[in-house]
JSON list of C-alpha atoms in Angstrom, two decimals:
[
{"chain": "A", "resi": 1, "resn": "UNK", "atom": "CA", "xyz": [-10.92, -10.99, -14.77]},
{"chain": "A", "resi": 2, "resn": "UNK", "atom": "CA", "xyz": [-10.62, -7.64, -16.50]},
{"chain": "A", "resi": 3, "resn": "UNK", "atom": "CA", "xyz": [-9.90, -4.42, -14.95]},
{"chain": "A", "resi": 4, "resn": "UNK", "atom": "CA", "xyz": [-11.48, -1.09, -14.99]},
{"chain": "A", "resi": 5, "resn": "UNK", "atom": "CA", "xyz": [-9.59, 2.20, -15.78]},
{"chain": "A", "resi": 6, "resn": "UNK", "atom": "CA", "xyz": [-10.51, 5.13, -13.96]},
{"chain": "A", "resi": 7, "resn": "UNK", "atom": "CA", "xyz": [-8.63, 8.69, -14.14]},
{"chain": "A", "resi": 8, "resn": "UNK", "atom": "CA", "xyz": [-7.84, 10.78, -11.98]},
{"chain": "A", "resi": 9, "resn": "UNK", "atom": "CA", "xyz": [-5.28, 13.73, -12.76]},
{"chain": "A", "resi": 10, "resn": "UNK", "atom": "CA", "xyz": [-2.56, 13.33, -12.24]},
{"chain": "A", "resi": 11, "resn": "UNK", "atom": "CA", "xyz": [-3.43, 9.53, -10.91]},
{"chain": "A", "resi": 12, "resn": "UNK", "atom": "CA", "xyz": [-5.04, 6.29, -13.14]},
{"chain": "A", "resi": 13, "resn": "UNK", "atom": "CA", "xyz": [-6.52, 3.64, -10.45]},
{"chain": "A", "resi": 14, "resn": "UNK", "atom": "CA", "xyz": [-6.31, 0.21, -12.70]},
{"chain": "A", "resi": 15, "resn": "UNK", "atom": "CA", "xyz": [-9.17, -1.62, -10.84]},
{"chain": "A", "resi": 16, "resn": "UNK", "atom": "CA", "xyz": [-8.30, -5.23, -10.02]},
{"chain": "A", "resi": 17, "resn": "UNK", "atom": "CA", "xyz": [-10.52, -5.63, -7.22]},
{"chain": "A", "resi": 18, "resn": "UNK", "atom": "CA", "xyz": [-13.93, -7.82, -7.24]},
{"chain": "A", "resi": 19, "resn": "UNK", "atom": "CA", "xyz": [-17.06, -5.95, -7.32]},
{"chain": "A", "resi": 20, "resn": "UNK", "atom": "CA", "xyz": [-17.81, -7.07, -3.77]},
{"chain": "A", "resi": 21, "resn": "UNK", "atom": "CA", "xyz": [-14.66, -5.43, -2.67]},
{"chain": "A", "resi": 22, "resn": "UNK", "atom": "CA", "xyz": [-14.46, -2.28, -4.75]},
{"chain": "A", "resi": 23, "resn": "UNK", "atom": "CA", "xyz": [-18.37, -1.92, -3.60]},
{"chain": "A", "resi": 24, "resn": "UNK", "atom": "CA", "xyz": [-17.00, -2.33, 0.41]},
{"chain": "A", "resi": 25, "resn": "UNK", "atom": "CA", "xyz": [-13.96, 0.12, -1.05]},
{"chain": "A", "resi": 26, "resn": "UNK", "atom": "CA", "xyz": [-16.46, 2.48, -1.93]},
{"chain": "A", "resi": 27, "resn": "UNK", "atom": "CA", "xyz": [-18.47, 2.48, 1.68]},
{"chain": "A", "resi": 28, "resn": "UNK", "atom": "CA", "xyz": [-15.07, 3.06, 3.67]},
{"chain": "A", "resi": 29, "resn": "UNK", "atom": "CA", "xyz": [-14.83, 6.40, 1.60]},
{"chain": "A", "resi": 30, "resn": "UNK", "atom": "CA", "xyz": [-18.26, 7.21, 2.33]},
{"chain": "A", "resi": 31, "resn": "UNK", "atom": "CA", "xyz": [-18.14, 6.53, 5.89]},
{"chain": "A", "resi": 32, "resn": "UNK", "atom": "CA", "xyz": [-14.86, 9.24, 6.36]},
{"chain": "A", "resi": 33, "resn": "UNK", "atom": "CA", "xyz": [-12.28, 7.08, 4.78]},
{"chain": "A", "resi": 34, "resn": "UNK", "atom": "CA", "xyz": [-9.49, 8.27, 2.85]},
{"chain": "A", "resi": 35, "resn": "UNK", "atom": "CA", "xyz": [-8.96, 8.13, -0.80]},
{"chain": "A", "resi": 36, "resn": "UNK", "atom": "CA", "xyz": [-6.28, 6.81, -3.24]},
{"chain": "A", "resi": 37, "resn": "UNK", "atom": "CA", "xyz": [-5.13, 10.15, -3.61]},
{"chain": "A", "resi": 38, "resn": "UNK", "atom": "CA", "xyz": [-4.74, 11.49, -0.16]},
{"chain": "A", "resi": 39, "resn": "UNK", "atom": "CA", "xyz": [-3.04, 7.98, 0.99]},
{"chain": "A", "resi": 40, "resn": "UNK", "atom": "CA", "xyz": [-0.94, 8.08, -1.68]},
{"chain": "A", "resi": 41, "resn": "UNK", "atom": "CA", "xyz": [-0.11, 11.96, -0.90]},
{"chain": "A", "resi": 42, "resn": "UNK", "atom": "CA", "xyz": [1.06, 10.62, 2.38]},
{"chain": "A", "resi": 43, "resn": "UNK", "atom": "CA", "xyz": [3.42, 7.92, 1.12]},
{"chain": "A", "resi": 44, "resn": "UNK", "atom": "CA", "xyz": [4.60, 10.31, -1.38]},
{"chain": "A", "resi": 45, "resn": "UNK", "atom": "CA", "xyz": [5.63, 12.81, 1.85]},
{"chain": "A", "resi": 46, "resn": "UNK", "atom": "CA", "xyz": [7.10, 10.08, 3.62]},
{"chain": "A", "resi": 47, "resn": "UNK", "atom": "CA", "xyz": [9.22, 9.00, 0.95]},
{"chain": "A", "resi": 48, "resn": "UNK", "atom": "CA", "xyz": [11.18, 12.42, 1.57]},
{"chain": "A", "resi": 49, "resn": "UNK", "atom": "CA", "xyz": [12.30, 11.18, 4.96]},
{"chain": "A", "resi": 50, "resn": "UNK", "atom": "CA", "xyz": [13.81, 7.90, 3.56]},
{"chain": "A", "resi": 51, "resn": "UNK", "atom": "CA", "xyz": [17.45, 7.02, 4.31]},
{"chain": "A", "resi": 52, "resn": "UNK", "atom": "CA", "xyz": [18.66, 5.39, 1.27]},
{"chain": "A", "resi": 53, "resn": "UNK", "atom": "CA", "xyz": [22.88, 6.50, 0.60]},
{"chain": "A", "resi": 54, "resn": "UNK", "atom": "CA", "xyz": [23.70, 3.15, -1.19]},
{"chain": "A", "resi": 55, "resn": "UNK", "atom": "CA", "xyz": [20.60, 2.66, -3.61]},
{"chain": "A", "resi": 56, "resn": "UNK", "atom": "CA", "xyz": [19.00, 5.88, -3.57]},
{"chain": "A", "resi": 57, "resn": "UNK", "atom": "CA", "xyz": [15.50, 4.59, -3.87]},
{"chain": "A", "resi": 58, "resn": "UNK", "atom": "CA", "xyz": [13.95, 6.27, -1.22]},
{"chain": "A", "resi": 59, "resn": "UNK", "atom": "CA", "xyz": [10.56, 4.52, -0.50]},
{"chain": "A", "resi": 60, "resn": "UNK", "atom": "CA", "xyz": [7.66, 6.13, 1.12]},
{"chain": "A", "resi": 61, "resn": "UNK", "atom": "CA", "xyz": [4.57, 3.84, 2.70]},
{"chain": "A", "resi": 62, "resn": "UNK", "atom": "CA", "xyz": [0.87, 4.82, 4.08]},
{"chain": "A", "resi": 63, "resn": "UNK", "atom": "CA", "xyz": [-0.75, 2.55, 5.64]},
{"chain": "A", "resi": 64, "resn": "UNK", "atom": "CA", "xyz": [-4.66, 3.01, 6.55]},
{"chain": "A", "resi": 65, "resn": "UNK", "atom": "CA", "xyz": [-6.33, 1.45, 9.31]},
{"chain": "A", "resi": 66, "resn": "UNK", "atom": "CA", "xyz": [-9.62, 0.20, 9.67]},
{"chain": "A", "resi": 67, "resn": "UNK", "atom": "CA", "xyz": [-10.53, 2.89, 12.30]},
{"chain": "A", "resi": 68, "resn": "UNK", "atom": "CA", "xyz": [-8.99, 5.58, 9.36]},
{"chain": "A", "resi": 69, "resn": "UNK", "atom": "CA", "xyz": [-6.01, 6.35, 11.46]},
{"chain": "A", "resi": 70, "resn": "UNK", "atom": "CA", "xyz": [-2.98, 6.75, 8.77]},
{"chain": "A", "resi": 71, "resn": "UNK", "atom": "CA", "xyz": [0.71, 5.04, 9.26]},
{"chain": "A", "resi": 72, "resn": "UNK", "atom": "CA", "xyz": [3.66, 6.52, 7.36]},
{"chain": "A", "resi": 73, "resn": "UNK", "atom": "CA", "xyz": [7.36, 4.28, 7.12]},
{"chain": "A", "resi": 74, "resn": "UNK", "atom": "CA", "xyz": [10.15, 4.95, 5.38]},
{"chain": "A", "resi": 75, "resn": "UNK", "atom": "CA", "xyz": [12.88, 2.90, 3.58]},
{"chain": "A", "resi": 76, "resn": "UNK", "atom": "CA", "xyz": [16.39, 3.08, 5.64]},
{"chain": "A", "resi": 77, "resn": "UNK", "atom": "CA", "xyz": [19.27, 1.56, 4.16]},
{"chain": "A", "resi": 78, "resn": "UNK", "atom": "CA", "xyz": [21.88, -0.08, 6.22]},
{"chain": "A", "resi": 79, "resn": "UNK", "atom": "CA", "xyz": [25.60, -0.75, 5.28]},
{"chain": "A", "resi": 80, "resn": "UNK", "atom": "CA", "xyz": [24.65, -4.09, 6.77]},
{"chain": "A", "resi": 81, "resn": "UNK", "atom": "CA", "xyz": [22.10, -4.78, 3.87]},
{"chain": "A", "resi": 82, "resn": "UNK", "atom": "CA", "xyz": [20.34, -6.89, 6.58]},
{"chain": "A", "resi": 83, "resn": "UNK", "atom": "CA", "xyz": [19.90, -4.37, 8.74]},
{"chain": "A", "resi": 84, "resn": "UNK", "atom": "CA", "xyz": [17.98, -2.31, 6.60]},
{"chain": "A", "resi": 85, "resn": "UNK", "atom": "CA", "xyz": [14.11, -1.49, 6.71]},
{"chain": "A", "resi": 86, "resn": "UNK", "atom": "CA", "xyz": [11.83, -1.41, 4.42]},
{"chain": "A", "resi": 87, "resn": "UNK", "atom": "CA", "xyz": [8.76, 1.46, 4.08]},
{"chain": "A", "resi": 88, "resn": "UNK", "atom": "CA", "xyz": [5.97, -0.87, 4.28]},
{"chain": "A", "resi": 89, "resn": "UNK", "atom": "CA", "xyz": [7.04, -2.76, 7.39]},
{"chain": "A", "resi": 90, "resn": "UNK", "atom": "CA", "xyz": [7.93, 0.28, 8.92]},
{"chain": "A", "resi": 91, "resn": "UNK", "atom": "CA", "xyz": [4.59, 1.66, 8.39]},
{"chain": "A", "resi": 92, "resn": "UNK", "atom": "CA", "xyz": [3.16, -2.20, 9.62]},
{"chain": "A", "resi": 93, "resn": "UNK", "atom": "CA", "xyz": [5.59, -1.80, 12.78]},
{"chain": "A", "resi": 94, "resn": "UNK", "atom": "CA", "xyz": [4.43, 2.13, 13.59]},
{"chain": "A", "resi": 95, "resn": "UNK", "atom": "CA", "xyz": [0.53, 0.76, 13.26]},
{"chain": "A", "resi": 96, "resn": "UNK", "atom": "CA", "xyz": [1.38, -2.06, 15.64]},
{"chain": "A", "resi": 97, "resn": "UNK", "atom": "CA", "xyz": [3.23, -0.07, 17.48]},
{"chain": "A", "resi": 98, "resn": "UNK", "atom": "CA", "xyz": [0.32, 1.96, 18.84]},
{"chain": "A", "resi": 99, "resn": "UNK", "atom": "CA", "xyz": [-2.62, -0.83, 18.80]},
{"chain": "A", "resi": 100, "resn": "UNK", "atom": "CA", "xyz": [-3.83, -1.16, 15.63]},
{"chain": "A", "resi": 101, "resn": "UNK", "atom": "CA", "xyz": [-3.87, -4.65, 14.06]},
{"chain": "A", "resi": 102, "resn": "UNK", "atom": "CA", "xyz": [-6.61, -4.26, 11.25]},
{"chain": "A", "resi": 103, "resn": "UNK", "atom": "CA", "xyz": [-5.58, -2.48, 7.94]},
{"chain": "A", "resi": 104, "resn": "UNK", "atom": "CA", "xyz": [-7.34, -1.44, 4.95]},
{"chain": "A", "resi": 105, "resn": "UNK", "atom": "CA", "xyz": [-5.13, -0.52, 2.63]},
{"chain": "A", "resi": 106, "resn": "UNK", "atom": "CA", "xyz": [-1.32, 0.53, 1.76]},
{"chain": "A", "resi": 107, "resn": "UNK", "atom": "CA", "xyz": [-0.02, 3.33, -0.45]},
{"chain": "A", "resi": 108, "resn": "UNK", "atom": "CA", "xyz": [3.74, 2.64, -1.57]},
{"chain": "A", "resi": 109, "resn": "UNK", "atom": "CA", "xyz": [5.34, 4.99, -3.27]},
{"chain": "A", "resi": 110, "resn": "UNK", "atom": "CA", "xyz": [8.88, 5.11, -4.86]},
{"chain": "A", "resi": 111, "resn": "UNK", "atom": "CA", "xyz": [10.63, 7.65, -7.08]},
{"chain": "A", "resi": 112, "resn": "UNK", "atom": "CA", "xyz": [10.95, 5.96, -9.98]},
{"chain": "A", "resi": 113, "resn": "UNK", "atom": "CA", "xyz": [9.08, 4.67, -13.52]},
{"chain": "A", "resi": 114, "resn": "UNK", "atom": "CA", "xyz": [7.23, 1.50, -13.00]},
{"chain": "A", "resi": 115, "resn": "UNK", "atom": "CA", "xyz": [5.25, 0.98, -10.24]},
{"chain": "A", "resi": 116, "resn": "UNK", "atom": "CA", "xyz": [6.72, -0.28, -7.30]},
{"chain": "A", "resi": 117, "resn": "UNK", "atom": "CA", "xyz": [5.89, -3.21, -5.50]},
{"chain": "A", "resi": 118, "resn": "UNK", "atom": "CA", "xyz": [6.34, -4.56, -1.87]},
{"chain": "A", "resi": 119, "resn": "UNK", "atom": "CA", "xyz": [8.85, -6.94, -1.62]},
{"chain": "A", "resi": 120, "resn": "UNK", "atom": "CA", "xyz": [7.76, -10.48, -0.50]},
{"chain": "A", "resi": 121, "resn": "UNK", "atom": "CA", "xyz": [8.57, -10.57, 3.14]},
{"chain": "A", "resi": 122, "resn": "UNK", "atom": "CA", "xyz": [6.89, -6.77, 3.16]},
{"chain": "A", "resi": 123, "resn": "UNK", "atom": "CA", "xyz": [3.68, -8.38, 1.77]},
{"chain": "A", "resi": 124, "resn": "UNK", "atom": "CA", "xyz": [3.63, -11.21, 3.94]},
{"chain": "A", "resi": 125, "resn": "UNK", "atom": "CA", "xyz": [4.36, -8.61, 7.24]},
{"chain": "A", "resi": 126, "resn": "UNK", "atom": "CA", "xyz": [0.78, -7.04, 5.64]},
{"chain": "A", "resi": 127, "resn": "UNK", "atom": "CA", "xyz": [-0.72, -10.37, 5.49]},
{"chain": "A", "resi": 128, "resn": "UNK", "atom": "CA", "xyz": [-0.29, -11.51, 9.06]},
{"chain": "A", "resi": 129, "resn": "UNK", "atom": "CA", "xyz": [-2.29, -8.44, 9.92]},
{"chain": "A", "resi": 130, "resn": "UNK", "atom": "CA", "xyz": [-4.91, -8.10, 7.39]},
{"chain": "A", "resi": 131, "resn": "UNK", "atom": "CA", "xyz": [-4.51, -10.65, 4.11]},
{"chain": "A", "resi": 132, "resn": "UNK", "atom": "CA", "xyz": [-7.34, -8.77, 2.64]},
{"chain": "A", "resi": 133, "resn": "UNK", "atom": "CA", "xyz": [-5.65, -5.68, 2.09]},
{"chain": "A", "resi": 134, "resn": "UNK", "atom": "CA", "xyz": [-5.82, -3.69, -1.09]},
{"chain": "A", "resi": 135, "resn": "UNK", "atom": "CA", "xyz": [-1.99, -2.36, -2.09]},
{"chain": "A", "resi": 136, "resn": "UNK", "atom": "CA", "xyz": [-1.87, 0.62, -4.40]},
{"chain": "A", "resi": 137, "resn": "UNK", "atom": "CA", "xyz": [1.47, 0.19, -6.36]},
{"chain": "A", "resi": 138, "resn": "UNK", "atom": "CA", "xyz": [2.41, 4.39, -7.26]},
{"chain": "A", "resi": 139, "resn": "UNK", "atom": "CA", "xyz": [5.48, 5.66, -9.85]},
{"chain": "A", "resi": 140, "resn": "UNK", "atom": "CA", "xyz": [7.06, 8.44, -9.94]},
{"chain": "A", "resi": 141, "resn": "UNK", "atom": "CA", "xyz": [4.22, 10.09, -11.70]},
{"chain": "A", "resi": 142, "resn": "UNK", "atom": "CA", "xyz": [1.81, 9.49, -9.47]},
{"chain": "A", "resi": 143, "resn": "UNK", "atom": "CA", "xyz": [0.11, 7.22, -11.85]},
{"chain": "A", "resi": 144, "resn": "UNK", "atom": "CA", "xyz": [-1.03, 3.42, -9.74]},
{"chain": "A", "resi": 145, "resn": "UNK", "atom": "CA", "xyz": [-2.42, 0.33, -10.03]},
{"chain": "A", "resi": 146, "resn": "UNK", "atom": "CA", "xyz": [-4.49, -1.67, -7.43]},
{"chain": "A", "resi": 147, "resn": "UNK", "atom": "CA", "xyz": [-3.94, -5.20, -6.03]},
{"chain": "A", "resi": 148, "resn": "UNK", "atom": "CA", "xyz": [-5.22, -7.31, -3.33]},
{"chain": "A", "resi": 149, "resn": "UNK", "atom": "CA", "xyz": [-3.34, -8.72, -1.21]},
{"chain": "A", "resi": 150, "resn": "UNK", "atom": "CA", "xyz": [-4.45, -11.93, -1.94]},
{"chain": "A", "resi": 151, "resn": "UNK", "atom": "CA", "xyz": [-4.23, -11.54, -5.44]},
{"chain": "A", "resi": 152, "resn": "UNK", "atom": "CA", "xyz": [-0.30, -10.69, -4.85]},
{"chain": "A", "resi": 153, "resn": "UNK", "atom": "CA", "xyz": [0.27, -13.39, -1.78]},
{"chain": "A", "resi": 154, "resn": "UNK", "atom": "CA", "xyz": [-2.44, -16.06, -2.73]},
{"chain": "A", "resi": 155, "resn": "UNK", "atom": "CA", "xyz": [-1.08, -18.90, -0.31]},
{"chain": "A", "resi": 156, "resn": "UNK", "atom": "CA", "xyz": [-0.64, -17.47, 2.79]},
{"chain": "A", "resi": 157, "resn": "UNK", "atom": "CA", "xyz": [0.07, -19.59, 6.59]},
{"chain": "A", "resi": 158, "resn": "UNK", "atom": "CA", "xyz": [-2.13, -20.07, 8.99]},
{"chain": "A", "resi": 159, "resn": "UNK", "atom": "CA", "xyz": [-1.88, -18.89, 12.48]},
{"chain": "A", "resi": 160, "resn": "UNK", "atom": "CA", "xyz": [-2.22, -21.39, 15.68]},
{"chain": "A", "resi": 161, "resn": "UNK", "atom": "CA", "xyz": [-4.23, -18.77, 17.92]}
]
């Protein structure tokens, strides 16, 4: 499949969705949705508040539901590398946290030069919820590119409910 480049200063959205899903894309805007920019302004404000003293990559997420309500996490570090937490699952957790199961989409946002990507156990925390999900991959300079979910996780388990 080939992508579509669209600009937006200061952001570039690199289109890899299907046309069926970047036409549904386009009706959650309509309908009072967010856009790329104002979810990604949100992970980009979040990522202020991470707690990151042994890697310094502090990590913002934003994670929109299907009702529009917005979920911000944060990266915090642990001595105990285990015990630390990433953005995205905090934003997950904080969504769960107060009812929401369905999600649209995720901003995540790190300081840094390439785009950053959810880790694998972060995607498939996503995925449980809503394996449909778009994920908007931001740099430092704002610029991102677009993935599904499904394009980023394509085997995912199946649940016994």
């Amino acid at each position: 499949k080939f992508g579509v480049e669209l600009t937006f200063k200061p952001f570039i959205r690199v289109e890899r969705l299907s046309a069926k899903e970047f036409r549904t894309q386009k009706i959650n805007i309509q309908e009072g949705g967010m856009t790329d920019r104002e979810l990604i302004t949100r992970a980009m404000q979040a990522a202020k508040n991470a707690y990151a003293p042994y890697s310094g990559l502090k990590v913002g997420a934003a994670v929109e539901c299907t009702d529009g309500s917005v979920f911000t996490g944060v990266s915090v570090e642990n001595s105990a590398l285990g015990s630390s937490v990433c953005a995205e699952t905090a934003a997950v957790c904080a969504a769960v946290g107060a009812g929401k199961r369905k999600f649209v989409r995720m901003a995540v946002y790190a300081d840094r030069p390439d785009y950053y990507v959810p880790c694998g156990a972060c995607r498939q925390m996503l995925a449980d919820f809503s394996p449909n999900a778009e994920l908007l991959c931001v740099n430092a300079e704002g610029r991102y590119v677009s993935y599904s979910l499904r394009t980023m996780l394509p085997t995912q388990p199946k649940k016994n409910m």
